Coordinates of C-alpha atoms in Angstrom, one line a residue:
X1 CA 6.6 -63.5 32.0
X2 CA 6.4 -66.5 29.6
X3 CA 8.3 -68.4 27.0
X4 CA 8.4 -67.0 23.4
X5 CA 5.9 -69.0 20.7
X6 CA 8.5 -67.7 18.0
X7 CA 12.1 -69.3 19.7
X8 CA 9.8 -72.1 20.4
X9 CA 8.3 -72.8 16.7
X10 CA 11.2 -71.4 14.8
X11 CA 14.5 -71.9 17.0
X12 CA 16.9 -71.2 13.9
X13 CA 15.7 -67.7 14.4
X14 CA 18.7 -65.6 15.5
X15 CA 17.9 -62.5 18.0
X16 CA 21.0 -61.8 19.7
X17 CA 21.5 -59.4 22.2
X18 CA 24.7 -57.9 23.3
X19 CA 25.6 -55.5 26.5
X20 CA 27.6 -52.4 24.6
X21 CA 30.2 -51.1 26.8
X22 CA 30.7 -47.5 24.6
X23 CA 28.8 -44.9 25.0
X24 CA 25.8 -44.5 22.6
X25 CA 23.7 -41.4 21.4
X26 CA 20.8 -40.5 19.7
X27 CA 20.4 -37.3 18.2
X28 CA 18.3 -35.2 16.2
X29 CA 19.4 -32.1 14.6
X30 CA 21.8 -31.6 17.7
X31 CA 19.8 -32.4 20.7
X32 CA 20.4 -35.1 22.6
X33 CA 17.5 -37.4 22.9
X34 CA 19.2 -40.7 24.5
X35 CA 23.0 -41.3 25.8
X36 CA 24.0 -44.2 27.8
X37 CA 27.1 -46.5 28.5
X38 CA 23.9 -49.3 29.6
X39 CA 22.4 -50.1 25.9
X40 CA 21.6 -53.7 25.0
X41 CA 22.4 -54.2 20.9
X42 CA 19.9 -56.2 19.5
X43 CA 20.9 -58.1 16.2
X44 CA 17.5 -60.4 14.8
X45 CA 18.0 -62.0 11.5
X46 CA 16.1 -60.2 9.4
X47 CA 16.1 -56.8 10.7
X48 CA 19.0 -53.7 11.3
X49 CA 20.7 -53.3 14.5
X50 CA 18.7 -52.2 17.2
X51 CA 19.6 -50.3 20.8
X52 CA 17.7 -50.6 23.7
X53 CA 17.9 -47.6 26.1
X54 CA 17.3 -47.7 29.6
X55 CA 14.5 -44.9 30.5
X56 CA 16.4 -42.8 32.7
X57 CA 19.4 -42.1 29.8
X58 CA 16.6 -41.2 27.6
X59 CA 14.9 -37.7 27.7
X60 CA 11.2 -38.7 28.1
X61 CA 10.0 -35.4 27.9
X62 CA 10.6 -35.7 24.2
X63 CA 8.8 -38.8 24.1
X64 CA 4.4 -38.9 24.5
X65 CA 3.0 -42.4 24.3
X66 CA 0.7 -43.5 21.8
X67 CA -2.1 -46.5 21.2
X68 CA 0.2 -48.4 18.9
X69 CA 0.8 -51.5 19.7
X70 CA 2.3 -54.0 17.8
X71 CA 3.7 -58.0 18.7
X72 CA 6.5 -59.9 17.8
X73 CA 6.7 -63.5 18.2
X74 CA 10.2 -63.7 19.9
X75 CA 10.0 -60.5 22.0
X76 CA 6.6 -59.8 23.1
X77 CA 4.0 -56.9 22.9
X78 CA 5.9 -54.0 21.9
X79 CA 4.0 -50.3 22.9
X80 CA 4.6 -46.8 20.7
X81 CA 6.1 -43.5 21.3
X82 CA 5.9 -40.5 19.4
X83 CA 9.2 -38.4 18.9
X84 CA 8.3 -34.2 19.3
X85 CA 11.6 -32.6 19.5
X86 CA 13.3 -29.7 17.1
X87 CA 9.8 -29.0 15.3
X88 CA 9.8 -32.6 14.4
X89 CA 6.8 -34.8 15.1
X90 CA 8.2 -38.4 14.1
X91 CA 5.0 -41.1 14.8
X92 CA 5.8 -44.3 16.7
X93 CA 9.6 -43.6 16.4
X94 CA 10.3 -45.5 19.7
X95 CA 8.9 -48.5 21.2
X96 CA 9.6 -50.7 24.1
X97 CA 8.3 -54.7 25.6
X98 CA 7.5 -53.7 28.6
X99 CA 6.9 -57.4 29.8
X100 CA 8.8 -59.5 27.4
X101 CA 8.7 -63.2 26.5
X102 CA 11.9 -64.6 29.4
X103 CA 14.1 -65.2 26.5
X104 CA 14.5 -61.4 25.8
X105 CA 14.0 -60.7 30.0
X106 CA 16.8 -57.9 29.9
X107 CA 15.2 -55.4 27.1
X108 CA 12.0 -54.8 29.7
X109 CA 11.3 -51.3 30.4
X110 CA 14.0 -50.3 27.5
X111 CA 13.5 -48.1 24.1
X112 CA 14.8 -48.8 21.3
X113 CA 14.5 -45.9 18.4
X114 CA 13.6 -46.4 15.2
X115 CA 16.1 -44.8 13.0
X116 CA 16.0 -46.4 10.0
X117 CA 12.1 -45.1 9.5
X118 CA 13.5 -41.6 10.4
X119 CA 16.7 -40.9 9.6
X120 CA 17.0 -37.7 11.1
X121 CA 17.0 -39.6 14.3
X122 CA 21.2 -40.4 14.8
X123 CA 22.0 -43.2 16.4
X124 CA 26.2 -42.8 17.3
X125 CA 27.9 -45.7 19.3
X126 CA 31.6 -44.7 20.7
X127 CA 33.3 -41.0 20.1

């Protein structure tokens, strides 16, 4: 792991992250993609509310990688993954740092969905 270039050229540049203790879903037309009581709220100036998933709360079968990759100063290299589930193909609907910057150590391995590009992806935090 490293330090992020974006914390460390632009440290005014809010990305908090906050351990949720409810229970949060993701749905799409009533299946159950992601639930967990372990999601990590990310809140970057800038940008909506995001939650990180771990894996095993999240039902990877409805999930096939893809070449997208994208990078964010303050987070790192962020891969793809495509959302097939209900008759809906949603494109790069999920991603995850797999290996990112120390500052952001705890999202690694995690998914995060993109609901904002997709709203018929749910995203539900408590009852």
């Amino acid at each position: 792991m490293s330090r992020s270039p974006g914390h460390s050229s632009n440290p005014e540049h809010e990305v908090r992250e906050t351990r949720l203790t409810d229970v949060v879903k993701v749905r799409i037309e009533g299946l159950t993609l992601a639930e967990s009581e372990d999601v990590i709220r990310v809140d970057e100036e800038g940008h909506p509310p995001r939650y990180y998933f771990p894996r095993s709360d999240v039902r990877m079968e409805t999930l096939n990688p893809t070449e997208t990759v994208t990078h964010c100063p303050f987070k790192g290299k962020a891969t793809y993954f495509d959302v097939n589930a209900q008759g809906n193909h949603l494109k790069d609907a999920v991603w995850s740092y797999d290996t990112p910057y120390d500052e952001h150590a705890a999202l690694a391995q995690r998914l995060a969905f993109d609901a904002d590009k997709y709203p018929v992806l749910h995203i539900q935090v408590g009852d």
